[in-house]
Amino acid sequence: MSDTAASSVERIVVVGASAGGFSALQTIFSQLGSEFNFPILVCKHLGIGDEKGLVNVLAKRTGTTVLLSQDKLPMHNGCIYLAPGNYHLQVESRNTLSLSIDDRVCHSRPAIDVLFESAADAFGENVTAIVLTGANSDGAAGVRAVKEAGGKVVVQSPGSAEVKAMPKAAIKTGCADAILDLAGIADYLKQQ
Amino acid sequence: MTETYQDLELQLLLEAVKTRYGYEFTHYARASMMRRIRKHMRAAKTDRISDLIPLFIHDETAFAHFVKDMSVTVTEMFRDPDFFQALRKNIIPLLKTFPFIKIWHAGCATGQEAYSMAILLDEENLLDRCQIYATDFNENSLKIARSGIYPDSELSLYEGNYSKSGGYSSLEKYCSRGYDSIKFNGRLLEHITFANHNLVSDGVFGEMNLVLCRNVLIYFNSELQDRVLKLLIDSLRSRGILCLGRRENIQFSQSSEQLETIDRHQRIFRKKV
């Protein structure tokens, strides 16, 4: 985990969630377990101090390393990285994460668009972006960027989402490659 | 393929900016910089990064906007109240042992945190013994900082932060209100010097007791982070205090051995003897 040179990250998965996301993330990651060999970056809209609970829950559900992201943290396959409250999480390079306190996007910091756009920039076609339940349109601009770079876009089916607005906004971009319920998303990730 | 060209275009743009205006953005962290560049590409309706080169070279106003965008101005009074509380509880008692206290706030943006610091020091009966040097490379931000005038609409957020940070009374004691604005008392400003300083190209500030540089290093790449962290440490007197942002790291930097951790959560460090 501390060895920066050894990591060879070929592709990443970025996940965006807002209202209702805590339970959606738990469901997906319970089913996924530790069966993945790429970094997963999660941007869930949350307040400062709410992070610890989510880190602990995801670690418990997956049995893998879950880290609250810090600036210039090296990325490793098989680990989950969570955006901290009040910072945007970005993919800085093929090996490193970075943070910023730039203006809120869609009233949010961390913002899903910021994560997705930086992921598209650093990984091009080797990005899978997943948009889950939420009440705003954060992530829509992000999936466009991912799609334009040649990556894959998966959206939670609005019918299965606790709050439908965010998946609907993502689907409306016309960029979704798959629209799945939570179990379907977990399966999709297993096959990656 | 396109990615390679993008790197080349970025490099050429930054070189052009450096040659034409003397601003050095070469070692800025890439992801944040790309967001800003994209914003300018959208505004200029261009498809390529290199299209910004003629724009920035020939249009000083367009470039001034870019500089403004490259400096982050997100700040507020008593931002991260927990941090100010830790400062009040654990660092102020250390500062009280000195007859005169010099504080450098590097990357102060529009100055709210410098005023916050002055208020905190006043409440601890330290202000008269303190000089705060608050610096930024964005002249526009410094102008706002020197005026001490902020929108009235922010006051409730500021009051909330102040109270959570352990403030003793009310911020209104320190400001006057009118024209939908608040203006901080001149007495606070007497102890603050707002000055232009670029962490990338300018030098050390001498013998500081306390240096705050919160959420500035995150905008630099690792190489520049190292260099600036060294500059911050060199600006501290022996056993001086350095405060970074909540999710910033020194663990990947060579200079980290010169520091010991005082508060891991709030990222407060002390320069070793």
CSV table of C-alpha atoms in Angstrom, one decimal:
chain,number,residue,atom,x,y,z
A,1,MET,CA,0.0,0.0,0.0
A,2,SER,CA,2.9,2.4,0.7
A,3,ASP,CA,4.9,1.2,-2.2
A,4,THR,CA,4.4,3.7,-4.9
A,5,ALA,CA,6.6,2.3,-7.6
A,6,ALA,CA,5.1,-1.2,-7.7
A,7,SER,CA,1.6,-0.2,-8.5
A,8,SER,CA,0.5,-0.6,-12.1
A,9,VAL,CA,-2.9,0.8,-12.5
A,10,GLU,CA,-4.4,0.0,-15.9
A,11,ARG,CA,-8.0,1.0,-15.4
A,12,ILE,CA,-10.2,2.5,-12.8
A,13,VAL,CA,-13.8,2.6,-11.7
A,14,VAL,CA,-15.4,5.8,-10.5
A,15,VAL,CA,-18.7,5.8,-8.6
A,16,GLY,CA,-20.9,8.8,-7.9
A,17,ALA,CA,-23.7,8.8,-5.3
A,18,SER,CA,-25.8,11.3,-3.4
A,19,ALA,CA,-29.1,11.1,-1.5
A,20,GLY,CA,-29.8,7.4,-0.8
A,21,GLY,CA,-26.2,6.5,-1.7
A,22,PHE,CA,-25.1,5.2,1.6
A,23,SER,CA,-27.4,2.2,1.4
A,24,ALA,CA,-26.8,1.8,-2.4
A,25,LEU,CA,-23.1,1.6,-1.9
A,26,GLN,CA,-23.4,-0.9,0.9
A,27,THR,CA,-25.6,-3.1,-1.3
A,28,ILE,CA,-23.2,-3.0,-4.3
A,29,PHE,CA,-20.0,-3.5,-2.3
A,30,SER,CA,-21.5,-6.3,-0.1
A,31,GLN,CA,-22.1,-8.3,-3.3
A,32,LEU,CA,-18.8,-7.3,-4.9
A,33,GLY,CA,-16.7,-8.3,-1.9
A,34,SER,CA,-13.0,-8.1,-2.7
A,35,GLU,CA,-13.4,-9.6,-6.2
A,36,PHE,CA,-11.9,-6.7,-8.1
A,37,ASN,CA,-8.4,-5.9,-9.4
A,38,PHE,CA,-8.6,-2.2,-10.0
A,39,PRO,CA,-8.9,1.0,-7.9
A,40,ILE,CA,-12.5,2.1,-7.2
A,41,LEU,CA,-12.9,5.8,-6.4
A,42,VAL,CA,-16.1,6.8,-4.7
A,43,CYS,CA,-17.6,10.3,-4.6
A,44,LYS,CA,-20.6,10.4,-2.2
A,45,HIS,CA,-21.9,13.7,-1.3
A,46,LEU,CA,-21.4,14.1,2.4
A,47,GLY,CA,-20.5,16.5,5.2
A,48,ILE,CA,-17.2,16.7,7.1
A,49,GLY,CA,-17.2,14.1,9.7
A,50,ASP,CA,-19.6,11.7,7.9
A,51,GLU,CA,-16.7,10.0,6.1
A,52,LYS,CA,-15.5,7.7,8.8
A,53,GLY,CA,-18.8,5.8,9.0
A,54,LEU,CA,-18.8,5.2,5.3
A,55,VAL,CA,-15.1,4.1,5.2
A,56,ASN,CA,-15.8,1.6,8.0
A,57,VAL,CA,-19.0,0.3,6.5
A,58,LEU,CA,-17.4,-0.2,3.1
A,59,ALA,CA,-14.3,-1.9,4.6
A,60,LYS,CA,-16.5,-4.3,6.5
A,61,ARG,CA,-18.7,-5.1,3.5
A,62,THR,CA,-15.8,-5.7,1.1
A,63,GLY,CA,-13.1,-7.0,3.3
A,64,THR,CA,-10.7,-4.9,1.3
A,65,THR,CA,-8.7,-1.7,1.9
A,66,VAL,CA,-10.9,1.4,2.0
A,67,LEU,CA,-9.1,4.7,2.4
A,68,LEU,CA,-10.3,8.3,2.9
A,69,SER,CA,-8.4,10.1,0.1
A,70,GLN,CA,-5.6,12.4,0.9
A,71,ASP,CA,-3.7,14.7,-1.5
A,72,LYS,CA,-1.1,12.9,-3.7
A,73,LEU,CA,-2.1,9.5,-2.3
A,74,PRO,CA,-0.8,6.7,-4.6
A,75,MET,CA,-3.6,4.5,-6.1
A,76,HIS,CA,-3.5,0.7,-5.9
A,77,ASN,CA,-5.5,-2.1,-7.5
A,78,GLY,CA,-8.1,-3.7,-5.3
A,79,CYS,CA,-8.5,-0.7,-3.0
A,80,ILE,CA,-11.4,1.7,-2.6
A,81,TYR,CA,-10.8,5.4,-2.2
A,82,LEU,CA,-13.5,7.7,-0.8
A,83,ALA,CA,-13.7,11.5,-1.4
A,84,PRO,CA,-13.4,13.4,1.8
A,85,GLY,CA,-16.0,15.9,2.8
A,86,ASN,CA,-15.5,19.5,1.6
A,87,TYR,CA,-12.7,18.5,-0.9
A,88,HIS,CA,-13.0,17.5,-4.6
A,89,LEU,CA,-11.4,14.2,-5.3
A,90,GLN,CA,-9.5,14.0,-8.6
A,91,VAL,CA,-7.4,11.5,-10.5
A,92,GLU,CA,-4.1,13.3,-10.8
A,93,SER,CA,-2.3,10.8,-12.9
A,94,ARG,CA,-2.3,7.1,-13.6
A,95,ASN,CA,-0.9,6.4,-10.2
A,96,THR,CA,-2.0,9.3,-8.0
A,97,LEU,CA,-5.0,11.0,-6.5
A,98,SER,CA,-5.2,14.7,-5.7
A,99,LEU,CA,-7.7,17.0,-3.9
A,100,SER,CA,-8.9,20.5,-4.5
A,101,ILE,CA,-11.1,23.0,-2.7
A,102,ASP,CA,-12.3,24.7,-5.9
A,103,ASP,CA,-15.8,26.0,-6.0
A,104,ARG,CA,-18.7,23.7,-5.5
A,105,VAL,CA,-20.1,22.0,-8.6
A,106,CYS,CA,-23.8,21.3,-8.6
A,107,HIS,CA,-23.8,22.7,-5.0
A,108,SER,CA,-21.4,19.9,-4.0
A,109,ARG,CA,-17.9,19.5,-2.8
A,110,PRO,CA,-16.9,16.7,-3.4
A,111,ALA,CA,-18.5,16.7,-6.8
A,112,ILE,CA,-19.0,13.7,-9.0
A,113,ASP,CA,-18.4,15.7,-12.2
A,114,VAL,CA,-14.9,16.7,-11.0
A,115,LEU,CA,-14.0,13.1,-10.2
A,116,PHE,CA,-15.3,11.8,-13.5
A,117,GLU,CA,-13.8,14.5,-15.7
A,118,SER,CA,-10.4,14.0,-14.1
A,119,ALA,CA,-10.7,10.2,-14.4
A,120,ALA,CA,-11.5,10.6,-18.1
A,121,ASP,CA,-8.5,12.9,-18.6
A,122,ALA,CA,-6.0,10.5,-16.9
A,123,PHE,CA,-7.4,7.1,-18.1
A,124,GLY,CA,-9.2,7.8,-21.3
A,125,GLU,CA,-11.0,4.7,-22.5
A,126,ASN,CA,-10.0,2.7,-19.4
A,127,VAL,CA,-12.6,4.3,-17.1
A,128,THR,CA,-15.9,2.9,-16.0
A,129,ALA,CA,-18.2,5.5,-14.5
A,130,ILE,CA,-21.2,4.5,-12.4
A,131,VAL,CA,-23.9,6.9,-11.4
A,132,LEU,CA,-26.2,5.9,-8.5
A,133,THR,CA,-29.1,7.4,-6.6
A,134,GLY,CA,-29.2,11.1,-5.9
A,135,ALA,CA,-31.3,14.3,-6.0
A,136,ASN,CA,-29.5,16.5,-8.3
A,137,SER,CA,-27.7,16.4,-11.7
A,138,ASP,CA,-24.1,16.0,-10.5
A,139,GLY,CA,-22.4,13.3,-12.7
A,140,ALA,CA,-24.2,14.2,-15.9
A,141,ALA,CA,-21.3,16.4,-17.2
A,142,GLY,CA,-18.9,13.8,-15.9
A,143,VAL,CA,-20.4,10.9,-17.8
A,144,ARG,CA,-20.2,13.0,-21.0
A,145,ALA,CA,-16.5,13.4,-20.4
A,146,VAL,CA,-16.0,9.7,-19.7
A,147,LYS,CA,-17.9,8.8,-22.9
A,148,GLU,CA,-16.1,11.3,-25.0
A,149,ALA,CA,-12.8,9.8,-23.8
A,150,GLY,CA,-14.0,6.3,-24.8
A,151,GLY,CA,-14.8,5.0,-21.4
A,152,LYS,CA,-17.9,3.1,-20.2
A,153,VAL,CA,-20.9,4.5,-18.4
A,154,VAL,CA,-23.2,2.5,-16.1
A,155,VAL,CA,-26.3,4.1,-14.5
A,156,GLN,CA,-28.5,2.8,-11.8
A,157,SER,CA,-32.0,2.2,-13.2
A,158,PRO,CA,-34.2,5.0,-12.0
A,159,GLY,CA,-36.8,2.5,-11.0
A,160,SER,CA,-34.4,0.9,-8.5
A,161,ALA,CA,-33.0,4.2,-7.2
A,162,GLU,CA,-34.1,5.6,-3.9
A,163,VAL,CA,-33.9,9.1,-5.5
A,164,LYS,CA,-34.2,9.1,-9.3
A,165,ALA,CA,-33.1,12.6,-10.3
A,166,MET,CA,-29.4,11.9,-10.6
A,167,PRO,CA,-29.6,8.6,-12.6
A,168,LYS,CA,-32.2,10.3,-14.9
A,169,ALA,CA,-29.9,13.2,-15.5
A,170,ALA,CA,-27.1,10.8,-16.4
A,171,ILE,CA,-29.3,8.8,-18.7
A,172,LYS,CA,-30.6,11.9,-20.4
A,173,THR,CA,-27.1,12.6,-21.7
A,174,GLY,CA,-27.4,9.6,-23.9
A,175,CYS,CA,-24.1,8.3,-22.7
A,176,ALA,CA,-25.2,5.3,-20.7
A,177,ASP,CA,-23.8,1.9,-21.9
A,178,ALA,CA,-25.9,0.0,-19.3
A,179,ILE,CA,-28.8,0.8,-17.0
A,180,LEU,CA,-28.9,-1.7,-14.2
A,181,ASP,CA,-30.2,-2.3,-10.7
A,182,LEU,CA,-27.7,-2.6,-7.8
A,183,ALA,CA,-27.3,-6.3,-8.1
A,184,GLY,CA,-26.7,-5.9,-11.9
A,185,ILE,CA,-24.0,-3.2,-11.2
A,186,ALA,CA,-22.2,-5.5,-8.7
A,187,ASP,CA,-22.2,-8.3,-11.4
A,188,TYR,CA,-21.0,-5.9,-14.0
A,189,LEU,CA,-18.1,-4.9,-11.8
A,190,LYS,CA,-17.3,-8.6,-11.1
A,191,GLN,CA,-16.9,-9.2,-14.8
A,192,GLN,CA,-14.6,-6.3,-15.3
B,1,MET,CA,-2.2,9.7,-29.4
B,2,THR,CA,-4.4,12.6,-28.6
B,3,GLU,CA,-3.2,12.4,-25.1
B,4,THR,CA,0.4,12.9,-26.2
B,5,TYR,CA,-0.6,16.0,-28.1
B,6,GLN,CA,-2.5,17.3,-25.1
B,7,ASP,CA,0.6,17.0,-23.0
B,8,LEU,CA,2.6,18.8,-25.6
B,9,GLU,CA,0.0,21.5,-26.0
B,10,LEU,CA,-0.1,22.0,-22.3
B,11,GLN,CA,3.6,22.3,-22.0
B,12,LEU,CA,3.7,24.9,-24.9
B,13,LEU,CA,1.0,26.9,-23.3
B,14,LEU,CA,2.7,27.1,-19.9
B,15,GLU,CA,6.0,28.0,-21.6
B,16,ALA,CA,4.3,30.8,-23.5
B,17,VAL,CA,2.7,32.1,-20.4
B,18,LYS,CA,6.1,32.0,-18.5
B,19,THR,CA,8.0,33.8,-21.3
B,20,ARG,CA,5.3,36.4,-22.0
B,21,TYR,CA,4.2,37.2,-18.4
B,22,GLY,CA,6.8,35.6,-16.0
B,23,TYR,CA,4.1,33.4,-14.4
B,24,GLU,CA,5.4,29.9,-13.6
B,25,PHE,CA,2.6,27.3,-13.6
B,26,THR,CA,4.7,24.4,-15.0
B,27,HIS,CA,4.7,22.5,-11.7
B,28,TYR,CA,1.1,23.0,-10.8
B,29,ALA,CA,-0.9,19.8,-10.1
B,30,ARG,CA,-2.4,18.6,-13.4
B,31,ALA,CA,-6.0,17.8,-12.6
B,32,SER,CA,-7.0,21.1,-11.1
B,33,MET,CA,-5.1,23.0,-13.8
B,34,MET,CA,-6.8,21.1,-16.5
B,35,ARG,CA,-10.2,22.1,-15.1
B,36,ARG,CA,-9.2,25.7,-15.3
B,37,ILE,CA,-7.8,25.4,-18.8
B,38,ARG,CA,-11.0,23.7,-20.0
B,39,LYS,CA,-13.0,26.5,-18.5
B,40,HIS,CA,-11.0,29.0,-20.6
B,41,MET,CA,-11.3,26.8,-23.6
B,42,ARG,CA,-15.1,26.9,-23.3
B,43,ALA,CA,-15.2,30.6,-22.8
B,44,ALA,CA,-12.9,31.1,-25.8
B,45,LYS,CA,-14.9,28.5,-27.8
B,46,THR,CA,-11.7,26.6,-28.7
B,47,ASP,CA,-11.2,22.9,-29.1
B,48,ARG,CA,-7.5,22.7,-28.4
B,49,ILE,CA,-5.3,23.8,-25.6
B,50,SER,CA,-2.8,25.3,-28.0
B,51,ASP,CA,-5.6,27.7,-29.3
B,52,LEU,CA,-5.2,29.5,-26.0
B,53,ILE,CA,-1.6,30.4,-26.8
B,54,PRO,CA,-2.3,33.2,-29.2
B,55,LEU,CA,-5.2,34.4,-27.0
B,56,PHE,CA,-3.1,34.6,-23.9
B,57,ILE,CA,-0.1,36.1,-25.7
B,58,HIS,CA,-2.0,38.9,-27.4
B,59,ASP,CA,-4.8,39.6,-24.9
B,60,GLU,CA,-3.6,40.7,-21.5
B,61,THR,CA,-7.2,40.8,-20.1
B,62,ALA,CA,-7.8,37.2,-21.1
B,63,PHE,CA,-4.6,36.2,-19.4
B,64,ALA,CA,-5.5,38.2,-16.3
B,65,HIS,CA,-8.7,36.1,-16.1
B,66,PHE,CA,-6.6,33.0,-16.3
B,67,VAL,CA,-4.3,34.1,-13.5
B,68,LYS,CA,-7.4,35.0,-11.4
B,69,ASP,CA,-8.7,31.5,-12.0
B,70,MET,CA,-5.4,29.8,-11.2
B,71,SER,CA,-5.5,31.2,-7.7
B,72,VAL,CA,-8.1,29.6,-5.5
B,73,THR,CA,-10.2,32.1,-3.7
B,74,VAL,CA,-12.4,29.7,-1.8
B,75,THR,CA,-12.2,30.8,1.9
B,76,GLU,CA,-14.3,31.9,4.8
B,77,MET,CA,-14.1,33.2,8.3
B,78,PHE,CA,-12.9,30.5,10.8
B,79,ARG,CA,-12.9,28.0,8.0
B,80,ASP,CA,-12.7,24.5,9.5
B,81,PRO,CA,-13.8,25.6,13.0
B,82,ASP,CA,-12.2,22.5,14.5
B,83,PHE,CA,-8.8,23.7,13.3
B,84,PHE,CA,-9.3,27.1,14.9
B,85,GLN,CA,-10.4,25.4,18.1
B,86,ALA,CA,-7.2,23.3,18.1
B,87,LEU,CA,-5.2,26.4,17.5
B,88,ARG,CA,-6.9,28.2,20.4
B,89,LYS,CA,-6.5,25.3,22.8
B,90,ASN,CA,-3.0,24.0,22.0
B,91,ILE,CA,-1.0,26.5,20.0
B,92,ILE,CA,-1.9,29.8,21.6
B,93,PRO,CA,-0.5,28.8,25.0
B,94,LEU,CA,2.8,28.1,23.2
B,95,LEU,CA,2.7,31.5,21.4
B,96,LYS,CA,2.0,33.2,24.7
B,97,THR,CA,5.6,32.4,25.9
B,98,PHE,CA,7.1,34.8,23.3
B,99,PRO,CA,7.4,38.6,23.8
B,100,PHE,CA,6.6,39.2,20.1
B,101,ILE,CA,4.9,36.8,17.6
B,102,LYS,CA,5.3,36.8,13.9
B,103,ILE,CA,2.7,34.8,11.9
B,104,TRP,CA,2.7,34.2,8.1
B,105,HIS,CA,-0.5,33.2,6.4
B,106,ALA,CA,0.7,32.0,3.0
B,107,GLY,CA,-2.0,31.9,0.3
B,108,CYS,CA,-4.5,34.1,2.2
B,109,ALA,CA,-6.8,34.7,-0.8
B,110,THR,CA,-9.4,37.3,0.2
B,111,GLY,CA,-8.2,37.5,3.7
B,112,GLN,CA,-11.0,36.1,5.8
B,113,GLU,CA,-8.7,33.8,7.7
B,114,ALA,CA,-6.2,36.5,8.5
B,115,TYR,CA,-9.0,38.5,10.1
B,116,SER,CA,-10.1,35.3,11.9
B,117,MET,CA,-6.7,34.9,13.3
B,118,ALA,CA,-6.5,38.5,14.4
B,119,ILE,CA,-9.8,38.1,16.2
B,120,LEU,CA,-8.7,34.9,17.9
B,121,LEU,CA,-5.5,36.6,19.0
B,122,ASP,CA,-7.4,39.6,20.3
B,123,GLU,CA,-9.6,37.3,22.4
B,124,GLU,CA,-6.5,35.7,23.9
B,125,ASN,CA,-5.0,39.2,24.7
B,126,LEU,CA,-2.2,38.5,22.3
B,127,LEU,CA,-3.0,40.8,19.3
B,128,ASP,CA,-0.9,43.7,20.5
B,129,ARG,CA,2.2,41.5,20.5
B,130,CYS,CA,1.5,40.0,17.1
B,131,GLN,CA,2.2,40.8,13.4
B,132,ILE,CA,0.4,38.8,10.8
B,133,TYR,CA,1.9,38.7,7.3
B,134,ALA,CA,-0.9,37.6,4.9
B,135,THR,CA,0.3,36.9,1.4
B,136,ASP,CA,-1.1,35.8,-1.9
B,137,PHE,CA,-0.1,36.1,-5.6
B,138,ASN,CA,-3.5,37.3,-6.7
B,139,GLU,CA,-3.6,41.1,-6.5
B,140,ASN,CA,-7.3,41.2,-6.9
B,141,SER,CA,-7.8,39.0,-3.9
B,142,LEU,CA,-5.4,41.2,-1.9
B,143,LYS,CA,-7.4,44.3,-2.8
B,144,ILE,CA,-10.5,42.7,-1.2
B,145,ALA,CA,-8.4,41.5,1.8
B,146,ARG,CA,-7.1,45.0,2.5
B,147,SER,CA,-10.6,46.5,2.3
B,148,GLY,CA,-11.8,44.1,5.0
B,149,ILE,CA,-15.3,44.3,3.3
B,150,TYR,CA,-17.3,41.2,2.7
B,151,PRO,CA,-21.0,40.5,1.8
B,152,ASP,CA,-23.4,40.8,4.6
B,153,SER,CA,-25.0,37.5,3.4
B,154,GLU,CA,-22.0,35.6,4.6
B,155,LEU,CA,-22.3,36.8,8.2
B,156,SER,CA,-24.5,33.9,9.5
B,157,LEU,CA,-22.1,31.3,8.1
B,158,TYR,CA,-19.2,33.2,9.6
B,159,GLU,CA,-20.9,33.6,13.0
B,160,GLY,CA,-21.6,29.8,13.0
B,161,ASN,CA,-18.0,29.0,12.3
B,162,TYR,CA,-16.8,31.4,14.8
B,163,SER,CA,-19.0,30.0,17.5
B,164,LYS,CA,-18.0,26.4,16.6
B,165,SER,CA,-14.4,27.4,16.8
B,166,GLY,CA,-14.8,28.4,20.5
B,167,GLY,CA,-15.3,32.2,19.9
B,168,TYR,CA,-16.0,34.2,23.1
B,169,SER,CA,-18.7,36.6,21.9
B,170,SER,CA,-20.0,37.7,18.5
B,171,LEU,CA,-18.3,38.6,15.3
B,172,GLU,CA,-20.4,41.7,15.1
B,173,LYS,CA,-18.3,43.1,17.8
B,174,TYR,CA,-15.4,43.3,15.3
B,175,CYS,CA,-17.3,44.7,12.3
B,176,SER,CA,-19.6,47.4,11.2
B,177,ARG,CA,-22.6,46.7,8.9
B,178,GLY,CA,-24.1,48.7,6.1
B,179,TYR,CA,-24.7,48.7,2.3
B,180,ASP,CA,-25.3,44.9,2.5
B,181,SER,CA,-21.7,44.5,3.7
B,182,ILE,CA,-19.7,43.9,6.8
B,183,LYS,CA,-16.4,45.7,7.3
B,184,PHE,CA,-13.9,44.6,9.9
B,185,ASN,CA,-12.5,47.1,12.4
B,186,GLY,CA,-9.3,48.9,11.4
B,187,ARG,CA,-7.8,47.8,14.7
B,188,LEU,CA,-7.5,44.3,13.4
B,189,LEU,CA,-5.9,45.5,10.2
B,190,GLU,CA,-3.2,47.4,12.2
B,191,HIS,CA,-1.8,44.0,13.0
B,192,ILE,CA,-2.1,42.5,9.5
B,193,THR,CA,0.2,43.2,6.5
B,194,PHE,CA,-1.3,42.1,3.2
B,195,ALA,CA,1.4,41.6,0.7
B,196,ASN,CA,2.0,40.1,-2.7
B,197,HIS,CA,4.1,36.9,-2.5
B,198,ASN,CA,4.3,34.0,-5.0
B,199,LEU,CA,5.2,30.8,-3.3
B,200,VAL,CA,6.5,29.4,-6.6
B,201,SER,CA,9.0,32.2,-7.3
B,202,ASP,CA,9.5,34.3,-4.2
B,203,GLY,CA,11.6,33.6,-1.2
B,204,VAL,CA,11.6,32.9,2.5
B,205,PHE,CA,9.8,35.0,5.2
B,206,GLY,CA,12.1,35.1,8.2
B,207,GLU,CA,11.8,33.7,11.7
B,208,MET,CA,8.1,33.1,11.9
B,209,ASN,CA,6.5,31.6,15.1
B,210,LEU,CA,3.6,30.3,13.1
B,211,VAL,CA,3.0,29.6,9.4
B,212,LEU,CA,-0.4,28.7,8.0
B,213,CYS,CA,-0.6,27.4,4.5
B,214,ARG,CA,-3.8,25.5,4.3
B,215,ASN,CA,-5.0,23.9,1.1
B,216,VAL,CA,-2.4,25.6,-1.1
B,217,LEU,CA,0.1,22.8,-1.6
B,218,ILE,CA,-2.7,20.6,-3.1
B,219,TYR,CA,-2.5,22.7,-6.2
B,220,PHE,CA,1.2,21.9,-6.8
B,221,ASN,CA,2.8,18.7,-8.1
B,222,SER,CA,5.0,16.7,-5.8
B,223,GLU,CA,8.2,18.3,-6.9
B,224,LEU,CA,6.9,21.8,-6.3
B,225,GLN,CA,5.2,20.7,-3.0
B,226,ASP,CA,8.6,19.6,-1.8
B,227,ARG,CA,10.2,22.9,-2.7
B,228,VAL,CA,7.4,25.0,-1.1
B,229,LEU,CA,7.2,22.9,2.0
B,230,LYS,CA,11.0,23.5,2.4
B,231,LEU,CA,10.4,27.3,2.0
B,232,LEU,CA,7.7,27.2,4.7
B,233,ILE,CA,9.9,25.3,7.0
B,234,ASP,CA,12.9,27.6,6.4
B,235,SER,CA,10.6,30.5,7.3
B,236,LEU,CA,10.0,29.1,10.7
B,237,ARG,CA,12.1,29.8,13.8
B,238,SER,CA,13.2,26.7,15.7
B,239,ARG,CA,10.2,25.0,17.2
B,240,GLY,CA,7.9,27.2,15.1
B,241,ILE,CA,4.5,25.8,14.2
B,242,LEU,CA,3.3,24.9,10.7
B,243,CYS,CA,-0.4,24.3,9.8
B,244,LEU,CA,-1.5,22.6,6.6
B,245,GLY,CA,-4.9,21.7,5.3
B,246,ARG,CA,-7.0,18.8,6.7
B,247,ARG,CA,-6.2,16.3,4.0
B,248,GLU,CA,-2.7,17.4,3.0
B,249,ASN,CA,0.3,15.2,3.4
B,250,ILE,CA,3.9,15.7,4.4
B,251,GLN,CA,4.7,12.0,4.4
B,252,PHE,CA,5.8,11.9,0.8
B,253,SER,CA,8.1,14.9,1.1
B,254,GLN,CA,11.8,14.9,1.9
B,255,SER,CA,11.5,17.8,4.3
B,256,SER,CA,9.1,15.9,6.5
B,257,GLU,CA,11.9,14.8,8.8
B,258,GLN,CA,12.4,18.4,9.9
B,259,LEU,CA,8.9,18.4,11.4
B,260,GLU,CA,7.2,16.6,14.2
B,261,THR,CA,3.5,16.2,14.4
B,262,ILE,CA,1.5,18.0,17.1
B,263,ASP,CA,-2.0,17.3,16.0
B,264,ARG,CA,-2.4,14.6,13.4
B,265,HIS,CA,-6.0,15.3,12.6
B,266,GLN,CA,-5.7,19.1,12.1
B,267,ARG,CA,-2.3,18.7,10.4
B,268,ILE,CA,-0.4,20.9,12.9
B,269,PHE,CA,3.4,20.4,12.9
B,270,ARG,CA,6.4,21.8,14.8
B,271,LYS,CA,9.8,22.4,13.4
B,272,LYS,CA,12.4,20.4,15.2
B,273,VAL,CA,15.3,22.1,17.0
